[in-house]
mmCIF file of N, CA and C in Angstrom:
data_model
loop_
_atom_site.group_PDB
_atom_site.id
_atom_site.type_symbol
_atom_site.label_atom_id
_atom_site.label_comp_id
_atom_site.label_asym_id
_atom_site.label_seq_id
_atom_site.Cartn_x
_atom_site.Cartn_y
_atom_site.Cartn_z
ATOM 1 N N MET A 1 0.846 -1.166 0.000
ATOM 2 C CA MET A 1 0.000 0.000 0.000
ATOM 3 C C MET A 1 0.894 1.232 0.000
ATOM 4 N N LYS A 2 0.459 2.254 -0.725
ATOM 5 C CA LYS A 2 1.251 3.464 -0.868
ATOM 6 C C LYS A 2 0.356 4.691 -0.673
ATOM 7 N N ILE A 3 0.919 5.724 -0.061
ATOM 8 C CA ILE A 3 0.244 7.008 0.062
ATOM 9 C C ILE A 3 0.945 7.965 -0.894
ATOM 10 N N VAL A 4 0.177 8.632 -1.745
ATOM 11 C CA VAL A 4 0.727 9.583 -2.703
ATOM 12 C C VAL A 4 0.250 10.976 -2.304
ATOM 13 N N PHE A 5 1.202 11.895 -2.161
ATOM 14 C CA PHE A 5 0.888 13.272 -1.794
ATOM 15 C C PHE A 5 0.987 14.141 -3.041
ATOM 16 N N TYR A 6 0.000 15.036 -3.228
ATOM 17 C CA TYR A 6 -0.032 15.873 -4.421
ATOM 18 C C TYR A 6 -0.438 17.291 -4.058
ATOM 19 N N GLU A 7 -0.007 18.229 -4.903
ATOM 20 C CA GLU A 7 -0.383 19.624 -4.728
ATOM 21 C C GLU A 7 -1.776 19.818 -5.303
ATOM 22 N N LYS A 8 -2.675 20.384 -4.510
ATOM 23 C CA LYS A 8 -4.028 20.644 -4.983
ATOM 24 C C LYS A 8 -4.008 21.890 -5.862
ATOM 25 N N GLY A 9 -4.764 21.868 -6.920
ATOM 26 C CA GLY A 9 -4.831 22.998 -7.841
ATOM 27 C C GLY A 9 -5.341 22.528 -9.187
ATOM 28 N N GLU A 10 -5.185 23.403 -10.197
ATOM 29 C CA GLU A 10 -5.628 23.037 -11.539
ATOM 30 C C GLU A 10 -4.884 21.811 -12.049
ATOM 31 N N LEU A 11 -3.589 21.762 -11.767
ATOM 32 C CA LEU A 11 -2.777 20.590 -12.098
ATOM 33 C C LEU A 11 -2.433 19.877 -10.802
ATOM 34 N N SER A 12 -2.722 18.610 -10.720
ATOM 35 C CA SER A 12 -2.383 17.831 -9.523
ATOM 36 C C SER A 12 -0.967 17.298 -9.678
ATOM 37 N N ILE A 13 -0.015 17.982 -9.053
ATOM 38 C CA ILE A 13 1.395 17.624 -9.167
ATOM 39 C C ILE A 13 1.795 16.781 -7.968
ATOM 40 N N ILE A 14 2.342 15.610 -8.221
ATOM 41 C CA ILE A 14 2.773 14.725 -7.137
ATOM 42 C C ILE A 14 4.024 15.305 -6.493
ATOM 43 N N VAL A 15 3.983 15.407 -5.171
ATOM 44 C CA VAL A 15 5.123 15.969 -4.438
ATOM 45 C C VAL A 15 5.816 14.929 -3.566
ATOM 46 N N GLY A 16 5.258 13.734 -3.471
ATOM 47 C CA GLY A 16 5.901 12.694 -2.671
ATOM 48 C C GLY A 16 5.028 11.464 -2.550
ATOM 49 N N ALA A 17 5.637 10.400 -2.050
ATOM 50 C CA ALA A 17 4.916 9.148 -1.832
ATOM 51 C C ALA A 17 5.574 8.416 -0.679
ATOM 52 N N SER A 18 4.788 7.584 -0.038
ATOM 53 C CA SER A 18 5.293 6.820 1.095
ATOM 54 C C SER A 18 4.719 5.416 1.029
ATOM 55 N N LYS A 19 5.584 4.421 1.106
ATOM 56 C CA LYS A 19 5.139 3.031 1.111
ATOM 57 C C LYS A 19 4.899 2.613 2.556
ATOM 58 N N LEU A 20 3.767 1.996 2.814
ATOM 59 C CA LEU A 20 3.402 1.607 4.176
ATOM 60 C C LEU A 20 3.799 0.170 4.461
ATOM 61 N N LYS A 21 4.361 -0.018 5.624
ATOM 62 C CA LYS A 21 4.689 -1.359 6.106
ATOM 63 C C LYS A 21 4.044 -1.520 7.469
ATOM 64 N N GLY A 22 3.644 -2.723 7.790
ATOM 65 C CA GLY A 22 3.035 -2.964 9.088
ATOM 66 C C GLY A 22 1.523 -3.030 8.993
ATOM 67 N N GLU A 23 0.933 -3.256 10.123
ATOM 68 C CA GLU A 23 -0.511 -3.429 10.207
ATOM 69 C C GLU A 23 -1.148 -2.179 10.801
ATOM 70 N N LEU A 24 -1.767 -1.384 9.962
ATOM 71 C CA LEU A 24 -2.487 -0.195 10.403
ATOM 72 C C LEU A 24 -3.921 -0.285 9.900
ATOM 73 N N THR A 25 -4.838 0.292 10.655
ATOM 74 C CA THR A 25 -6.220 0.359 10.191
ATOM 75 C C THR A 25 -6.334 1.492 9.181
ATOM 76 N N ILE A 26 -7.385 1.467 8.389
ATOM 77 C CA ILE A 26 -7.616 2.532 7.410
ATOM 78 C C ILE A 26 -7.712 3.879 8.120
ATOM 79 N N GLU A 27 -8.343 3.907 9.268
ATOM 80 C CA GLU A 27 -8.480 5.154 10.029
ATOM 81 C C GLU A 27 -7.110 5.679 10.469
ATOM 82 N N GLN A 28 -6.234 4.795 10.924
ATOM 83 C CA GLN A 28 -4.881 5.210 11.319
ATOM 84 C C GLN A 28 -4.105 5.733 10.111
ATOM 85 N N ILE A 29 -4.231 5.061 8.992
ATOM 86 C CA ILE A 29 -3.556 5.494 7.766
ATOM 87 C C ILE A 29 -4.056 6.871 7.360
ATOM 88 N N LYS A 30 -5.361 7.060 7.405
ATOM 89 C CA LYS A 30 -5.954 8.343 7.030
ATOM 90 C C LYS A 30 -5.468 9.462 7.956
ATOM 91 N N ASN A 31 -5.463 9.215 9.265
ATOM 92 C CA ASN A 31 -5.019 10.227 10.225
ATOM 93 C C ASN A 31 -3.555 10.594 10.019
ATOM 94 N N GLU A 32 -2.696 9.597 9.856
ATOM 95 C CA GLU A 32 -1.265 9.859 9.647
ATOM 96 C C GLU A 32 -1.025 10.576 8.319
ATOM 97 N N SER A 33 -1.778 10.208 7.297
ATOM 98 C CA SER A 33 -1.629 10.846 5.987
ATOM 99 C C SER A 33 -2.058 12.305 6.038
ATOM 100 N N GLU A 34 -3.127 12.595 6.765
ATOM 101 C CA GLU A 34 -3.572 13.982 6.921
ATOM 102 C C GLU A 34 -2.507 14.815 7.625
ATOM 103 N N LYS A 35 -1.895 14.246 8.661
ATOM 104 C CA LYS A 35 -0.824 14.954 9.380
ATOM 105 C C LYS A 35 0.350 15.241 8.449
ATOM 106 N N LYS A 36 0.767 14.229 7.692
ATOM 107 C CA LYS A 36 1.911 14.387 6.785
ATOM 108 C C LYS A 36 1.592 15.387 5.678
ATOM 109 N N ALA A 37 0.371 15.363 5.147
ATOM 110 C CA ALA A 37 -0.022 16.314 4.108
ATOM 111 C C ALA A 37 0.028 17.741 4.655
ATOM 112 N N LYS A 38 -0.402 17.916 5.893
ATOM 113 C CA LYS A 38 -0.359 19.245 6.516
ATOM 114 C C LYS A 38 1.090 19.705 6.694
ATOM 115 N N GLU A 39 1.961 18.802 7.157
ATOM 116 C CA GLU A 39 3.387 19.132 7.319
ATOM 117 C C GLU A 39 4.013 19.523 5.981
ATOM 118 N N LEU A 40 3.754 18.735 4.945
ATOM 119 C CA LEU A 40 4.294 19.042 3.619
ATOM 120 C C LEU A 40 3.770 20.382 3.110
ATOM 121 N N GLY A 41 2.492 20.640 3.345
ATOM 122 C CA GLY A 41 1.894 21.900 2.923
ATOM 123 C C GLY A 41 2.552 23.097 3.584
ATOM 124 N N GLU A 42 2.855 22.966 4.880
ATOM 125 C CA GLU A 42 3.525 24.047 5.595
ATOM 126 C C GLU A 42 4.942 24.251 5.067
ATOM 127 N N LEU A 43 5.639 23.166 4.781
ATOM 128 C CA LEU A 43 7.003 23.268 4.244
ATOM 129 C C LEU A 43 7.034 23.894 2.848
ATOM 130 N N LEU A 44 6.089 23.498 2.011
ATOM 131 C CA LEU A 44 6.075 23.956 0.623
ATOM 132 C C LEU A 44 5.288 25.247 0.416
ATOM 133 N N GLY A 45 4.479 25.616 1.400
ATOM 134 C CA GLY A 45 3.650 26.804 1.253
ATOM 135 C C GLY A 45 2.509 26.607 0.271
ATOM 136 N N ARG A 46 2.035 25.375 0.164
ATOM 137 C CA ARG A 46 0.952 25.041 -0.764
ATOM 138 C C ARG A 46 -0.029 24.095 -0.083
ATOM 139 N N GLU A 47 -1.199 23.958 -0.690
ATOM 140 C CA GLU A 47 -2.187 23.017 -0.164
ATOM 141 C C GLU A 47 -1.895 21.633 -0.742
ATOM 142 N N ILE A 48 -1.721 20.659 0.153
ATOM 143 C CA ILE A 48 -1.350 19.303 -0.252
ATOM 144 C C ILE A 48 -2.464 18.327 0.122
ATOM 145 N N GLY A 49 -2.784 17.439 -0.801
ATOM 146 C CA GLY A 49 -3.748 16.381 -0.549
ATOM 147 C C GLY A 49 -3.054 15.031 -0.636
ATOM 148 N N PHE A 50 -3.807 13.959 -0.402
ATOM 149 C CA PHE A 50 -3.218 12.622 -0.482
ATOM 150 C C PHE A 50 -4.212 11.625 -1.038
ATOM 151 N N LEU A 51 -3.672 10.576 -1.632
ATOM 152 C CA LEU A 51 -4.448 9.450 -2.135
ATOM 153 C C LEU A 51 -3.889 8.184 -1.516
ATOM 154 N N ILE A 52 -4.763 7.260 -1.189
ATOM 155 C CA ILE A 52 -4.334 5.961 -0.674
ATOM 156 C C ILE A 52 -4.421 4.966 -1.829
ATOM 157 N N ASP A 53 -3.277 4.438 -2.239
ATOM 158 C CA ASP A 53 -3.198 3.474 -3.338
ATOM 159 C C ASP A 53 -3.111 2.077 -2.732
ATOM 160 N N MET A 54 -4.252 1.408 -2.633
ATOM 161 C CA MET A 54 -4.303 0.117 -1.949
ATOM 162 C C MET A 54 -3.964 -1.063 -2.853
ATOM 163 N N ASN A 55 -4.079 -0.875 -4.164
ATOM 164 C CA ASN A 55 -3.884 -2.026 -5.051
ATOM 165 C C ASN A 55 -2.860 -1.785 -6.157
ATOM 166 N N GLY A 56 -2.060 -0.733 -6.041
ATOM 167 C CA GLY A 56 -1.002 -0.485 -7.014
ATOM 168 C C GLY A 56 -1.438 0.114 -8.330
ATOM 169 N N LYS A 57 -2.675 0.564 -8.445
ATOM 170 C CA LYS A 57 -3.151 1.114 -9.711
ATOM 171 C C LYS A 57 -2.461 2.424 -10.071
ATOM 172 N N LEU A 58 -2.075 3.224 -9.073
ATOM 173 C CA LEU A 58 -1.368 4.467 -9.390
ATOM 174 C C LEU A 58 -0.015 4.168 -10.009
ATOM 175 N N ASP A 59 0.671 3.142 -9.534
ATOM 176 C CA ASP A 59 1.950 2.744 -10.124
ATOM 177 C C ASP A 59 1.765 2.396 -11.597
ATOM 178 N N ALA A 60 0.730 1.660 -11.904
ATOM 179 C CA ALA A 60 0.483 1.237 -13.275
ATOM 180 C C ALA A 60 0.226 2.447 -14.174
ATOM 181 N N GLN A 61 -0.478 3.458 -13.679
ATOM 182 C CA GLN A 61 -0.773 4.648 -14.469
ATOM 183 C C GLN A 61 0.488 5.441 -14.773
ATOM 184 N N PHE A 62 1.416 5.531 -13.837
ATOM 185 C CA PHE A 62 2.601 6.349 -14.026
ATOM 186 C C PHE A 62 3.682 5.663 -14.849
ATOM 187 N N LYS A 63 3.624 4.363 -15.025
ATOM 188 C CA LYS A 63 4.648 3.642 -15.777
ATOM 189 C C LYS A 63 4.406 3.685 -17.276
ATOM 190 N N LYS A 64 3.258 4.168 -17.708
ATOM 191 C CA LYS A 64 2.928 4.204 -19.145
ATOM 192 C C LYS A 64 3.794 5.192 -19.876
#
């Protein structure tokens, strides 16, 4: 499972990704991802969102 962080706006630009290891609930993943998106947003001075890639479909889209 991977979390992908992107800049919100007209163009959704990926600014980072994190591969998850271990056993976390969806709620824990969501809470941690929100915290990390907020931290990244403060560092970059932009609004950052996140996507949870549970089945690797985002990887397949970017390899084309």
